[in-house]
Structures are given as structure tokens and as C-alpha cells.
Amino acid sequence: MKVIVTGGTGYIGSHTIVDLLEHNFEVICIDNLSRSNKYALEGIEKITNKKPTFYNIDLCDRNATLKVLQEHKDAVGIIHFAALKSVGESVEKPLMYYANNIDSLLNVLIGMKSFSIPNFVFSSSCSVYGNADELPVTENTPIKNAESPYAHTKQIGEDIIRNFATVNPIQQHILLRYFNPVGAHPSALIGEIPIEKPNNLVPYITQTAIGKLDELTVFGNDYNTRDGSCVRDYIHVCDIANAHTLALQFLIDKKNKTNCEVFNLGTGNGVSVLEAIAAFEKVSNKKLNYTIGPRRAGDVVAVYADNTRAQQALNWNCKYNIEDAMLSAWNWENKMQELKL
Ligand code: UFG
């Protein structure tokens, strides 16, 4: 069975392609390489001995998008990852974020409808919950105001898909809300390739440990948490990837109750920044150079998932814990140095 993956050379996209190929799907990968590296395709091939068909296309180009979707209209589904995802950049350049993330989604949906491609899986984010006031966060936790234009594009994307689903009973949709994806493939052949100084904790940790960055600042140790630092639900990218294969199969098997279902993808465990650092130090056997600094504007105190729905409906379970994630991220950082990425 053929599946179209947009944003397929990106961080989560590339890991998902590996999982799909390992489950015998044929993969059509679309990416404009604006925030990713073509090396991902080599890594995918080294791991799986299979090659996705690749199109270098900007999904904001409607004609180009429709042409590829028409060519592959026999696909069983589309997994739509392609989007800009930096929270800080979205605050600086809101129009760029709205234009890119919404136009590309619309073009993909228009193509999906035009060519009757039956199933759609959307990359959403726990950021749609805004500053949630109940923990753990379930899929029914009320959606609050978005904290950034990036998060707002995910809320709008979900709304567009929901409205589209209402009038298109033939097509089936799943919205996957990711918590904090971290780590890399255990082979260390693919992983996240940050294009500039990272904002996220784990690449910041590994770049500090390898000497690309001088030190890590822990943004606040005076929060009302068990050690004073913020709590997040760090989930291994391979567990997230596998959930996409299961979600697609769930739709193919017609197990969905409505034609737009939502699942949280988190481990269900909250881990503090200081605990994440300790996990890194343990598995890497390296002392991390870090200091405690002031709080970062916009950070929520604590957020972690209730993942019961995804476990039960998709028969999905997390295979990896925070130490596995840190070790794989560290191995990948070393590999990137070797590959000069
Ligand atoms: N942190 C530090 N120092 C750093 C970087 C991060 O202490 O140098 C802390 C942050 O304060 C936060 C935790 O590490 O407490 C995680 O921060 P990240 O930037 O890695 O992740 P966020 O939880 O802020 O962001 C993630 C996703 C976004 C998404 C957001 C929704 O990266 O895409 O969750 O809450 F929008």
C-alpha cells in the first residue's frame, strides 16, 4: 500500500517513513528541504534498504502539489507533517507562519478531495491546549488561547480538517497531538538536524555536551514542581513515528468511530528539566555544563499527556523511556559530527 508523507525529510517525518517502510508500505515523500536535509533520505535507505520516492516540492505551490497527488491518487492515505515549527520564529514572523502552514494544508486537502485519497493523518501539537489547567491533559481538555502563532496554526489546521471532515464523510482523518518529541533512531543513522542554534532542550543539551555550545541555561528553578524546574512529557521520536503507522492502519481497517478522531501522543510521564539533564549525564557518562537562569517567557509550568485513548484505540505503547531517548540523541549528535552535518 502506498502512502504519501509530506515533510518526509524532517525530524518526525523521516522516522515515520522508516516505520512505514518497515511495515511494508510504499512511501512517496514530499519536502521542499527548506528546514531539512536531503541526508535524511540516505539515512532512511541505510536503515531499511528501501528507497522512498522523493519530490522536492513546496506545498504552497498548488499546481505542483495537485500534480503529485494526482500521480499518486492510488495512495491509501496522506500523512501531513510539512510545516514550520519554531515557536520563537512564529512570534517574529507570524504572517510567514500562517501563510506557510495554512496554505500548504489547504492545498493538500484540496488534492486529497479532488483525487479521492481516503485517509489523512495530521501532525498537531499539545500546544493547541494553550496553558491547560488540568493535568494530565486528555483529548477533551478544553482548548485555550494559543500561546504563539505557531500553536495557532495548529489550532486552525485542526479546525479546517474538522470542518472539512463534517461535509466529507467518505474521507477519514486523525489529528495527532504530539507532546515533546526527542531522541533519534537507535541506529544513529537519522535524527533531528537543527539548522540553527536550537531552542529545544534536548538538542541544546547534546550540542553543549559535544562543545558546539558553551553552556546550557536551565530556565528557572523556582516553579511549583518537585525540583523547581518545568515539567514536560518527553516522548521518543520512534514511539511517535510508530503511532503514525498504527493510526493509518486504524483508518485503513475502518476502526474509527468518527471521521475525525484526535489522539494525544505522549508517554503519560512528566519529567523535569533537571531530571532530563540527570538522565543525559547518566547515559552519556558526561557532566553537563549548565547554570540556572531566569524563567523563559511563555513557558508553561508543567504539561504531560493522558495517552489512554491512543493506547486503547491504536494498540500503541511507548517502547522507550527518557534514558533511551537521551542515549539515542547523544549517539546521533556524535554521528552528525562524524558526518559533518
Ligand atoms: N529549557 C531550558 N533550557 C533551554 C531550552 C529549554 O531550561 O535551553 C526548558 C524549557 O524552559 C522547558 C523545557 O526545557 O521547560 C522544554 O523546552 P523545549 O523548548 O524543548 O520545549 P517546549 O515544551 O517549550 O516546546 C514544545 C515544542 C513546541 C510546542 C510546545 C508546546 O517544542 O513545538 O512544546 O508546549 F509548541
mmCIF file of C-alpha atoms and ligand atoms in Angstrom:
data_model
loop_
_atom_site.group_PDB
_atom_site.id
_atom_site.type_symbol
_atom_site.label_atom_id
_atom_site.label_comp_id
_atom_site.label_asym_id
_atom_site.label_seq_id
_atom_site.Cartn_x
_atom_site.Cartn_y
_atom_site.Cartn_z
ATOM 1 C CA MET A 1 0.000 0.000 0.000
ATOM 2 C CA LYS A 2 1.202 3.414 -0.950
ATOM 3 C CA VAL A 3 1.276 6.358 1.455
ATOM 4 C CA ILE A 4 2.171 9.986 0.786
ATOM 5 C CA VAL A 5 4.280 11.624 3.505
ATOM 6 C CA THR A 6 4.710 15.407 3.394
ATOM 7 C CA GLY A 7 7.631 16.870 5.318
ATOM 8 C CA GLY A 8 9.193 13.455 4.986
ATOM 9 C CA THR A 9 12.822 14.563 5.301
ATOM 10 C CA GLY A 10 12.099 16.383 8.558
ATOM 11 C CA TYR A 11 12.645 15.099 12.085
ATOM 12 C CA ILE A 12 9.425 13.194 12.782
ATOM 13 C CA GLY A 13 8.677 12.611 9.091
ATOM 14 C CA SER A 14 11.920 10.733 8.453
ATOM 15 C CA HIS A 15 11.454 8.456 11.483
ATOM 16 C CA THR A 16 7.872 7.775 10.411
ATOM 17 C CA ILE A 17 8.989 6.835 6.894
ATOM 18 C CA VAL A 18 11.348 4.252 8.406
ATOM 19 C CA ASP A 19 8.490 2.793 10.436
ATOM 20 C CA LEU A 20 6.151 2.762 7.423
ATOM 21 C CA LEU A 21 8.748 1.072 5.196
ATOM 22 C CA GLU A 22 9.389 -1.500 7.919
ATOM 23 C CA HIS A 23 5.660 -2.199 7.887
ATOM 24 C CA ASN A 24 5.784 -2.718 4.102
ATOM 25 C CA PHE A 25 4.147 0.498 2.993
ATOM 26 C CA GLU A 26 5.448 2.078 -0.184
ATOM 27 C CA VAL A 27 6.323 5.707 0.570
ATOM 28 C CA ILE A 28 6.035 8.849 -1.539
ATOM 29 C CA CYS A 29 7.981 11.568 0.269
ATOM 30 C CA ILE A 30 7.357 15.266 -0.436
ATOM 31 C CA ASP A 31 9.536 18.010 1.042
ATOM 32 C CA ASN A 32 10.880 21.387 -0.079
ATOM 33 C CA LEU A 33 14.026 20.878 2.065
ATOM 34 C CA SER A 34 13.581 24.400 3.469
ATOM 35 C CA ARG A 35 14.192 23.193 7.032
ATOM 36 C CA SER A 36 15.547 19.716 6.468
ATOM 37 C CA ASN A 37 18.457 17.948 4.881
ATOM 38 C CA LYS A 38 18.432 15.536 1.975
ATOM 39 C CA TYR A 39 20.792 13.362 4.031
ATOM 40 C CA ALA A 40 17.633 12.007 5.725
ATOM 41 C CA LEU A 41 16.860 10.031 2.552
ATOM 42 C CA GLU A 42 20.271 8.346 2.705
ATOM 43 C CA GLY A 43 19.772 7.503 6.361
ATOM 44 C CA ILE A 44 16.324 6.043 5.663
ATOM 45 C CA GLU A 45 17.760 3.869 2.916
ATOM 46 C CA LYS A 46 20.644 2.678 5.101
ATOM 47 C CA ILE A 47 18.243 1.583 7.841
ATOM 48 C CA THR A 48 15.549 -0.029 5.697
ATOM 49 C CA ASN A 49 17.311 -0.956 2.455
ATOM 50 C CA LYS A 50 14.352 0.700 0.769
ATOM 51 C CA LYS A 51 14.014 3.982 -1.009
ATOM 52 C CA PRO A 52 11.045 6.319 -0.790
ATOM 53 C CA THR A 53 10.154 8.155 -4.000
ATOM 54 C CA PHE A 54 11.129 11.780 -3.377
ATOM 55 C CA TYR A 55 9.630 15.020 -4.718
ATOM 56 C CA ASN A 56 11.228 18.371 -3.929
ATOM 57 C CA ILE A 57 8.048 20.416 -3.929
ATOM 58 C CA ASP A 58 6.722 23.384 -1.998
ATOM 59 C CA LEU A 59 3.204 22.506 -0.898
ATOM 60 C CA CYS A 60 2.263 26.181 -1.074
ATOM 61 C CA ASP A 61 2.519 25.718 -4.855
ATOM 62 C CA ARG A 62 -0.959 24.382 -5.545
ATOM 63 C CA ASN A 63 -0.369 23.215 -9.101
ATOM 64 C CA ALA A 64 2.770 21.309 -8.197
ATOM 65 C CA THR A 65 1.035 19.745 -5.189
ATOM 66 C CA LEU A 66 -2.025 18.683 -7.171
ATOM 67 C CA LYS A 67 0.167 17.202 -9.883
ATOM 68 C CA VAL A 68 1.984 14.884 -7.450
ATOM 69 C CA LEU A 69 -1.178 13.912 -5.596
ATOM 70 C CA GLN A 70 -2.889 13.126 -8.890
ATOM 71 C CA GLU A 71 0.057 10.997 -9.941
ATOM 72 C CA HIS A 72 -0.280 9.039 -6.681
ATOM 73 C CA LYS A 73 -4.026 9.063 -6.279
ATOM 74 C CA ASP A 74 -3.903 5.311 -5.635
ATOM 75 C CA ALA A 75 -2.345 6.072 -2.217
ATOM 76 C CA VAL A 76 -4.228 4.785 0.840
ATOM 77 C CA GLY A 77 -3.515 7.981 2.706
ATOM 78 C CA ILE A 78 -1.549 11.131 3.344
ATOM 79 C CA ILE A 79 0.460 11.824 6.481
ATOM 80 C CA HIS A 80 0.919 15.581 6.603
ATOM 81 C CA PHE A 81 3.975 16.701 8.604
ATOM 82 C CA ALA A 82 5.192 19.593 6.472
ATOM 83 C CA ALA A 83 5.056 22.836 8.479
ATOM 84 C CA LEU A 84 7.215 25.481 10.084
ATOM 85 C CA LYS A 85 7.556 24.692 13.784
ATOM 86 C CA SER A 86 9.702 27.188 15.661
ATOM 87 C CA VAL A 87 7.648 28.893 18.364
ATOM 88 C CA GLY A 88 10.012 31.889 18.686
ATOM 89 C CA GLU A 89 10.292 32.451 14.933
ATOM 90 C CA SER A 90 6.499 32.352 14.637
ATOM 91 C CA VAL A 91 6.260 35.249 17.089
ATOM 92 C CA GLU A 92 8.750 37.239 14.943
ATOM 93 C CA LYS A 93 7.211 36.270 11.581
ATOM 94 C CA PRO A 94 3.534 35.487 12.119
ATOM 95 C CA LEU A 95 2.473 36.045 8.508
ATOM 96 C CA MET A 96 5.089 33.650 7.223
ATOM 97 C CA TYR A 97 3.817 31.002 9.662
ATOM 98 C CA TYR A 98 0.137 31.487 8.837
ATOM 99 C CA ALA A 99 0.784 31.577 5.081
ATOM 100 C CA ASN A 100 3.042 28.530 5.010
ATOM 101 C CA ASN A 101 1.252 26.257 7.470
ATOM 102 C CA ILE A 102 -2.287 27.048 6.311
ATOM 103 C CA ASP A 103 -1.750 27.315 2.527
ATOM 104 C CA SER A 104 0.123 24.028 2.413
ATOM 105 C CA LEU A 105 -2.571 22.259 4.439
ATOM 106 C CA LEU A 106 -5.332 23.636 2.193
ATOM 107 C CA ASN A 107 -3.540 22.521 -0.956
ATOM 108 C CA VAL A 108 -3.017 19.016 0.390
ATOM 109 C CA LEU A 109 -6.681 18.747 1.450
ATOM 110 C CA ILE A 110 -7.867 20.085 -1.908
ATOM 111 C CA GLY A 111 -5.747 17.438 -3.635
ATOM 112 C CA MET A 112 -6.946 14.720 -1.301
ATOM 113 C CA LYS A 113 -10.579 15.612 -2.058
ATOM 114 C CA SER A 114 -10.034 16.047 -5.810
ATOM 115 C CA PHE A 115 -8.349 12.668 -6.191
ATOM 116 C CA SER A 116 -10.394 10.798 -3.563
ATOM 117 C CA ILE A 117 -7.465 9.771 -1.392
ATOM 118 C CA PRO A 118 -9.298 8.185 1.534
ATOM 119 C CA ASN A 119 -7.255 8.790 4.699
ATOM 120 C CA PHE A 120 -5.455 11.725 6.300
ATOM 121 C CA VAL A 121 -3.214 11.952 9.381
ATOM 122 C CA PHE A 122 -2.291 15.425 10.655
ATOM 123 C CA SER A 123 0.680 16.500 12.793
ATOM 124 C CA SER A 124 -0.803 18.517 15.580
ATOM 125 C CA SER A 125 0.717 19.572 18.857
ATOM 126 C CA CYS A 126 -0.027 19.698 22.557
ATOM 127 C CA SER A 127 0.437 23.445 22.102
ATOM 128 C CA VAL A 128 -3.222 23.540 20.925
ATOM 129 C CA TYR A 129 -4.208 23.182 24.601
ATOM 130 C CA GLY A 130 -2.534 26.507 25.438
ATOM 131 C CA ASN A 131 -1.994 26.893 29.189
ATOM 132 C CA ALA A 132 -4.057 23.856 30.157
ATOM 133 C CA ASP A 133 -5.394 23.963 33.677
ATOM 134 C CA GLU A 134 -5.817 20.236 34.209
ATOM 135 C CA LEU A 135 -3.158 17.533 34.289
ATOM 136 C CA PRO A 136 -2.685 15.116 32.733
ATOM 137 C CA VAL A 137 -4.076 16.608 29.525
ATOM 138 C CA THR A 138 -6.744 14.459 27.863
ATOM 139 C CA GLU A 139 -8.135 14.941 24.365
ATOM 140 C CA ASN A 140 -11.163 16.572 25.997
ATOM 141 C CA THR A 141 -9.154 19.141 27.933
ATOM 142 C CA PRO A 142 -10.526 22.484 26.746
ATOM 143 C CA ILE A 143 -8.576 24.280 24.013
ATOM 144 C CA LYS A 144 -7.441 27.663 25.365
ATOM 145 C CA ASN A 145 -5.945 30.627 23.545
ATOM 146 C CA ALA A 146 -2.828 29.710 21.588
ATOM 147 C CA GLU A 147 0.406 30.998 23.141
ATOM 148 C CA SER A 148 2.105 31.622 19.764
ATOM 149 C CA PRO A 149 1.268 31.988 16.066
ATOM 150 C CA TYR A 150 2.808 28.533 15.579
ATOM 151 C CA ALA A 151 0.361 26.990 18.051
ATOM 152 C CA HIS A 152 -2.440 28.987 16.461
ATOM 153 C CA THR A 153 -1.658 27.487 13.035
ATOM 154 C CA LYS A 154 -2.108 24.040 14.609
ATOM 155 C CA GLN A 155 -5.455 25.057 16.140
ATOM 156 C CA ILE A 156 -6.594 26.498 12.806
ATOM 157 C CA GLY A 157 -5.338 23.410 10.968
ATOM 158 C CA GLU A 158 -7.370 21.171 13.277
ATOM 159 C CA ASP A 159 -10.466 23.351 12.733
ATOM 160 C CA ILE A 160 -10.053 23.257 8.960
ATOM 161 C CA ILE A 161 -9.783 19.456 8.989
ATOM 162 C CA ARG A 162 -12.754 19.107 11.362
ATOM 163 C CA ASN A 163 -14.955 21.316 9.174
ATOM 164 C CA PHE A 164 -13.830 19.525 6.031
ATOM 165 C CA ALA A 165 -14.496 16.125 7.663
ATOM 166 C CA THR A 166 -18.058 17.148 8.547
ATOM 167 C CA VAL A 167 -19.014 17.560 4.911
ATOM 168 C CA ASN A 168 -16.797 14.767 3.542
ATOM 169 C CA PRO A 169 -17.986 11.588 5.227
ATOM 170 C CA ILE A 170 -16.070 9.499 2.693
ATOM 171 C CA GLN A 171 -12.683 10.729 3.864
ATOM 172 C CA GLN A 172 -11.239 9.787 7.248
ATOM 173 C CA HIS A 173 -8.987 11.946 9.423
ATOM 174 C CA ILE A 174 -6.835 11.650 12.527
ATOM 175 C CA LEU A 175 -5.272 14.544 14.425
ATOM 176 C CA LEU A 176 -2.189 13.518 16.423
ATOM 177 C CA ARG A 177 -1.211 15.922 19.203
ATOM 178 C CA TYR A 178 2.461 15.474 19.996
ATOM 179 C CA PHE A 179 3.934 16.348 23.371
ATOM 180 C CA ASN A 180 7.760 16.827 23.366
ATOM 181 C CA PRO A 181 9.336 14.574 20.708
ATOM 182 C CA VAL A 182 13.000 13.802 21.494
ATOM 183 C CA GLY A 183 15.743 11.321 20.664
ATOM 184 C CA ALA A 184 16.756 9.709 17.408
ATOM 185 C CA HIS A 185 16.631 6.362 15.647
ATOM 186 C CA PRO A 186 18.630 3.751 17.665
ATOM 187 C CA SER A 187 20.834 3.117 14.601
ATOM 188 C CA ALA A 188 22.056 6.756 14.804
ATOM 189 C CA LEU A 189 21.519 6.968 11.046
ATOM 190 C CA ILE A 190 18.757 9.573 11.216
ATOM 191 C CA GLY A 191 17.798 12.193 13.781
ATOM 192 C CA GLU A 192 16.975 15.861 14.103
ATOM 193 C CA ILE A 193 19.335 18.129 12.134
ATOM 194 C CA PRO A 194 18.954 21.592 13.676
ATOM 195 C CA ILE A 195 19.522 24.258 11.045
ATOM 196 C CA GLU A 196 20.491 26.938 13.517
ATOM 197 C CA LYS A 197 21.055 27.322 17.254
ATOM 198 C CA PRO A 198 18.451 25.041 18.814
ATOM 199 C CA ASN A 199 15.692 26.289 21.108
ATOM 200 C CA ASN A 200 14.579 22.904 22.354
ATOM 201 C CA LEU A 201 16.075 21.317 25.426
ATOM 202 C CA VAL A 202 17.466 18.029 24.111
ATOM 203 C CA PRO A 203 19.439 19.313 21.092
ATOM 204 C CA TYR A 204 20.654 22.135 23.360
ATOM 205 C CA ILE A 205 21.919 19.540 25.846
ATOM 206 C CA THR A 206 23.680 17.392 23.238
ATOM 207 C CA GLN A 207 25.238 20.403 21.466
ATOM 208 C CA THR A 208 26.542 21.665 24.806
ATOM 209 C CA ALA A 209 27.965 18.264 25.681
ATOM 210 C CA ILE A 210 29.798 17.963 22.367
ATOM 211 C CA GLY A 211 31.166 21.513 22.628
ATOM 212 C CA LYS A 212 29.187 23.295 19.883
ATOM 213 C CA LEU A 213 27.600 25.436 22.606
ATOM 214 C CA ASP A 214 29.297 26.675 25.767
ATOM 215 C CA GLU A 215 26.647 26.026 28.359
ATOM 216 C CA LEU A 216 23.005 25.258 28.911
ATOM 217 C CA THR A 217 20.805 27.588 30.904
ATOM 218 C CA VAL A 218 18.003 25.951 32.865
ATOM 219 C CA PHE A 219 15.117 28.366 32.513
ATOM 220 C CA GLY A 220 14.013 28.707 36.122
ATOM 221 C CA ASN A 221 14.201 26.525 39.235
ATOM 222 C CA ASP A 222 11.559 28.363 41.244
ATOM 223 C CA TYR A 223 8.427 26.800 39.734
ATOM 224 C CA ASN A 224 5.950 24.906 41.843
ATOM 225 C CA THR A 225 7.206 21.468 40.746
ATOM 226 C CA ARG A 226 9.086 18.696 42.570
ATOM 227 C CA ASP A 227 12.524 20.249 41.916
ATOM 228 C CA GLY A 228 11.512 23.746 40.818
ATOM 229 C CA SER A 229 12.164 23.248 37.083
ATOM 230 C CA CYS A 230 9.444 22.899 34.407
ATOM 231 C CA VAL A 231 7.885 19.533 33.674
ATOM 232 C CA ARG A 232 7.266 18.149 30.167
ATOM 233 C CA ASP A 233 6.285 14.865 28.564
ATOM 234 C CA TYR A 234 9.359 13.879 26.518
ATOM 235 C CA ILE A 235 8.465 11.130 24.069
ATOM 236 C CA HIS A 236 10.906 9.190 21.902
ATOM 237 C CA VAL A 237 10.526 10.118 18.233
ATOM 238 C CA CYS A 238 10.393 6.413 17.245
ATOM 239 C CA ASP A 239 7.357 5.925 19.504
ATOM 240 C CA ILE A 240 5.723 8.925 17.835
ATOM 241 C CA ALA A 241 6.644 7.521 14.415
ATOM 242 C CA ASN A 242 5.099 4.140 15.160
ATOM 243 C CA ALA A 243 1.864 5.805 16.269
ATOM 244 C CA HIS A 244 1.521 7.222 12.733
ATOM 245 C CA THR A 245 1.736 3.780 11.144
ATOM 246 C CA LEU A 246 -0.824 2.482 13.629
ATOM 247 C CA ALA A 247 -3.097 5.498 13.078
ATOM 248 C CA LEU A 248 -3.025 4.990 9.314
ATOM 249 C CA GLN A 249 -3.693 1.266 9.674
ATOM 250 C CA PHE A 250 -6.545 2.072 12.100
ATOM 251 C CA LEU A 251 -8.190 4.161 9.376
ATOM 252 C CA ILE A 252 -7.490 1.604 6.655
ATOM 253 C CA ASP A 253 -9.128 -1.071 8.841
ATOM 254 C CA LYS A 254 -12.114 1.276 9.334
ATOM 255 C CA LYS A 255 -11.832 1.057 13.113
ATOM 256 C CA ASN A 256 -12.557 4.750 13.638
ATOM 257 C CA LYS A 257 -15.872 5.757 15.182
ATOM 258 C CA THR A 258 -15.984 9.246 13.623
ATOM 259 C CA ASN A 259 -14.235 10.551 10.527
ATOM 260 C CA CYS A 260 -12.108 12.963 12.553
ATOM 261 C CA GLU A 261 -10.510 11.467 15.643
ATOM 262 C CA VAL A 262 -7.951 13.017 17.989
ATOM 263 C CA PHE A 263 -5.153 11.317 19.911
ATOM 264 C CA ASN A 264 -2.582 12.610 22.370
ATOM 265 C CA LEU A 265 0.908 11.244 21.761
ATOM 266 C CA GLY A 266 2.835 11.468 24.996
ATOM 267 C CA THR A 267 4.282 8.932 27.418
ATOM 268 C CA GLY A 268 1.993 9.999 30.242
ATOM 269 C CA ASN A 269 5.028 10.781 32.435
ATOM 270 C CA GLY A 270 6.148 14.242 33.377
ATOM 271 C CA VAL A 271 9.935 14.766 33.543
ATOM 272 C CA SER A 272 11.534 17.948 34.895
ATOM 273 C CA VAL A 273 14.353 19.805 33.139
ATOM 274 C CA LEU A 274 16.764 18.821 35.912
ATOM 275 C CA GLU A 275 15.669 15.178 35.679
ATOM 276 C CA ALA A 276 16.182 15.265 31.905
ATOM 277 C CA ILE A 277 19.718 16.608 32.430
ATOM 278 C CA ALA A 278 20.407 13.896 35.019
ATOM 279 C CA ALA A 279 19.189 11.234 32.568
ATOM 280 C CA PHE A 280 21.536 12.624 29.912
ATOM 281 C CA GLU A 281 24.506 12.669 32.299
ATOM 282 C CA LYS A 282 23.834 9.093 33.340
ATOM 283 C CA VAL A 283 23.644 7.573 29.860
ATOM 284 C CA SER A 284 26.416 9.666 28.299
ATOM 285 C CA ASN A 285 28.711 9.486 31.287
ATOM 286 C CA LYS A 286 29.397 13.189 30.797
ATOM 287 C CA LYS A 287 28.980 16.090 33.178
ATOM 288 C CA LEU A 288 26.887 18.761 31.508
ATOM 289 C CA ASN A 289 27.923 22.391 31.827
ATOM 290 C CA TYR A 290 24.746 24.141 32.936
ATOM 291 C CA THR A 291 23.614 27.029 35.089
ATOM 292 C CA ILE A 292 20.271 28.052 36.498
ATOM 293 C CA GLY A 293 18.897 31.148 34.804
ATOM 294 C CA PRO A 294 15.682 33.143 34.834
ATOM 295 C CA ARG A 295 12.363 31.781 33.601
ATOM 296 C CA ARG A 296 11.735 31.845 29.837
ATOM 297 C CA ALA A 297 8.777 33.943 28.772
ATOM 298 C CA GLY A 298 5.820 31.882 27.631
ATOM 299 C CA ASP A 299 6.861 28.597 29.297
ATOM 300 C CA VAL A 300 4.063 26.638 30.925
ATOM 301 C CA VAL A 301 4.924 25.186 34.341
ATOM 302 C CA ALA A 302 4.002 21.581 33.646
ATOM 303 C CA VAL A 303 2.321 19.640 30.862
ATOM 304 C CA TYR A 304 2.016 15.915 30.285
ATOM 305 C CA ALA A 305 -0.411 13.656 28.459
ATOM 306 C CA ASP A 306 -3.097 11.221 29.305
ATOM 307 C CA ASN A 307 -2.398 8.769 26.454
ATOM 308 C CA THR A 308 -5.062 6.195 27.321
ATOM 309 C CA ARG A 309 -7.073 6.802 24.178
ATOM 310 C CA ALA A 310 -4.147 6.197 21.809
ATOM 311 C CA GLN A 311 -3.072 3.118 23.784
ATOM 312 C CA GLN A 312 -6.519 1.576 23.691
ATOM 313 C CA ALA A 313 -7.715 2.501 20.212
ATOM 314 C CA LEU A 314 -4.451 2.198 18.295
ATOM 315 C CA ASN A 315 -2.970 -0.565 20.435
ATOM 316 C CA TRP A 316 0.049 1.675 20.843
ATOM 317 C CA ASN A 317 2.620 1.550 23.612
ATOM 318 C CA CYS A 318 5.765 3.545 24.216
ATOM 319 C CA LYS A 319 8.821 1.330 23.925
ATOM 320 C CA TYR A 320 11.362 3.909 25.058
ATOM 321 C CA ASN A 321 11.953 5.965 28.215
ATOM 322 C CA ILE A 322 13.808 9.231 28.813
ATOM 323 C CA GLU A 323 17.183 7.480 29.213
ATOM 324 C CA ASP A 324 16.766 5.644 25.897
ATOM 325 C CA ALA A 325 15.817 8.947 24.282
ATOM 326 C CA MET A 326 18.844 10.759 25.723
ATOM 327 C CA LEU A 327 21.257 8.000 24.704
ATOM 328 C CA SER A 328 19.927 7.966 21.138
ATOM 329 C CA ALA A 329 20.078 11.777 20.947
ATOM 330 C CA TRP A 330 23.686 11.668 22.159
ATOM 331 C CA ASN A 331 24.672 8.942 19.674
ATOM 332 C CA TRP A 332 23.081 10.991 16.889
ATOM 333 C CA GLU A 333 24.927 14.159 17.942
ATOM 334 C CA ASN A 334 28.200 12.239 17.673
ATOM 335 C CA LYS A 335 27.171 10.807 14.313
ATOM 336 C CA MET A 336 26.353 14.287 12.986
ATOM 337 C CA GLN A 337 29.863 15.395 13.944
ATOM 338 C CA GLU A 338 31.318 12.426 12.051
ATOM 339 C CA LEU A 339 29.105 13.184 9.023
ATOM 340 C CA LYS A 340 29.823 16.940 9.305
ATOM 341 C CA LEU A 341 26.082 17.711 9.252
HETATM 342 N N1 UFG B 1 14.643 24.589 28.511
HETATM 343 C C1 UFG B 1 15.694 25.040 29.277
HETATM 344 N N2 UFG B 1 16.803 25.494 28.631
HETATM 345 C C2 UFG B 1 16.915 25.501 27.270
HETATM 346 C C3 UFG B 1 15.833 25.018 26.494
HETATM 347 C C4 UFG B 1 14.695 24.568 27.159
HETATM 348 O O1 UFG B 1 15.621 25.050 30.511
HETATM 349 O O2 UFG B 1 17.946 25.930 26.750
HETATM 350 C C5 UFG B 1 13.443 24.099 29.198
HETATM 351 C C6 UFG B 1 12.217 24.933 28.867
HETATM 352 O O3 UFG B 1 12.113 26.034 29.741
HETATM 353 C C7 UFG B 1 11.106 23.906 29.068
HETATM 354 C C8 UFG B 1 11.762 22.578 28.683
HETATM 355 O O4 UFG B 1 13.157 22.809 28.727
HETATM 356 O O5 UFG B 1 10.764 23.851 30.423
HETATM 357 C C9 UFG B 1 11.390 22.124 27.310
HETATM 358 O O6 UFG B 1 11.592 23.180 26.387
HETATM 359 P P1 UFG B 1 11.536 22.963 24.807
HETATM 360 O O7 UFG B 1 11.833 24.269 24.174
HETATM 361 O O8 UFG B 1 12.362 21.788 24.424
HETATM 362 O O9 UFG B 1 10.029 22.516 24.552
HETATM 363 P P2 UFG B 1 8.671 23.298 24.871
HETATM 364 O O10 UFG B 1 7.945 22.436 25.858
HETATM 365 O O11 UFG B 1 8.854 24.697 25.184
HETATM 366 O O12 UFG B 1 8.022 23.275 23.422
HETATM 367 C C10 UFG B 1 7.403 22.169 22.922
HETATM 368 C C11 UFG B 1 7.554 22.093 21.405
HETATM 369 C C12 UFG B 1 6.765 23.156 20.725
HETATM 370 C C13 UFG B 1 5.375 23.230 21.259
HETATM 371 C C14 UFG B 1 5.376 23.369 22.756
HETATM 372 C C15 UFG B 1 4.012 23.350 23.332
HETATM 373 O O13 UFG B 1 8.904 22.208 21.036
HETATM 374 O O14 UFG B 1 6.711 22.845 19.357
HETATM 375 O O15 UFG B 1 6.070 22.262 23.300
HETATM 376 O O16 UFG B 1 4.027 23.466 24.720
HETATM 377 F F1 UFG B 1 4.712 24.303 20.753
#
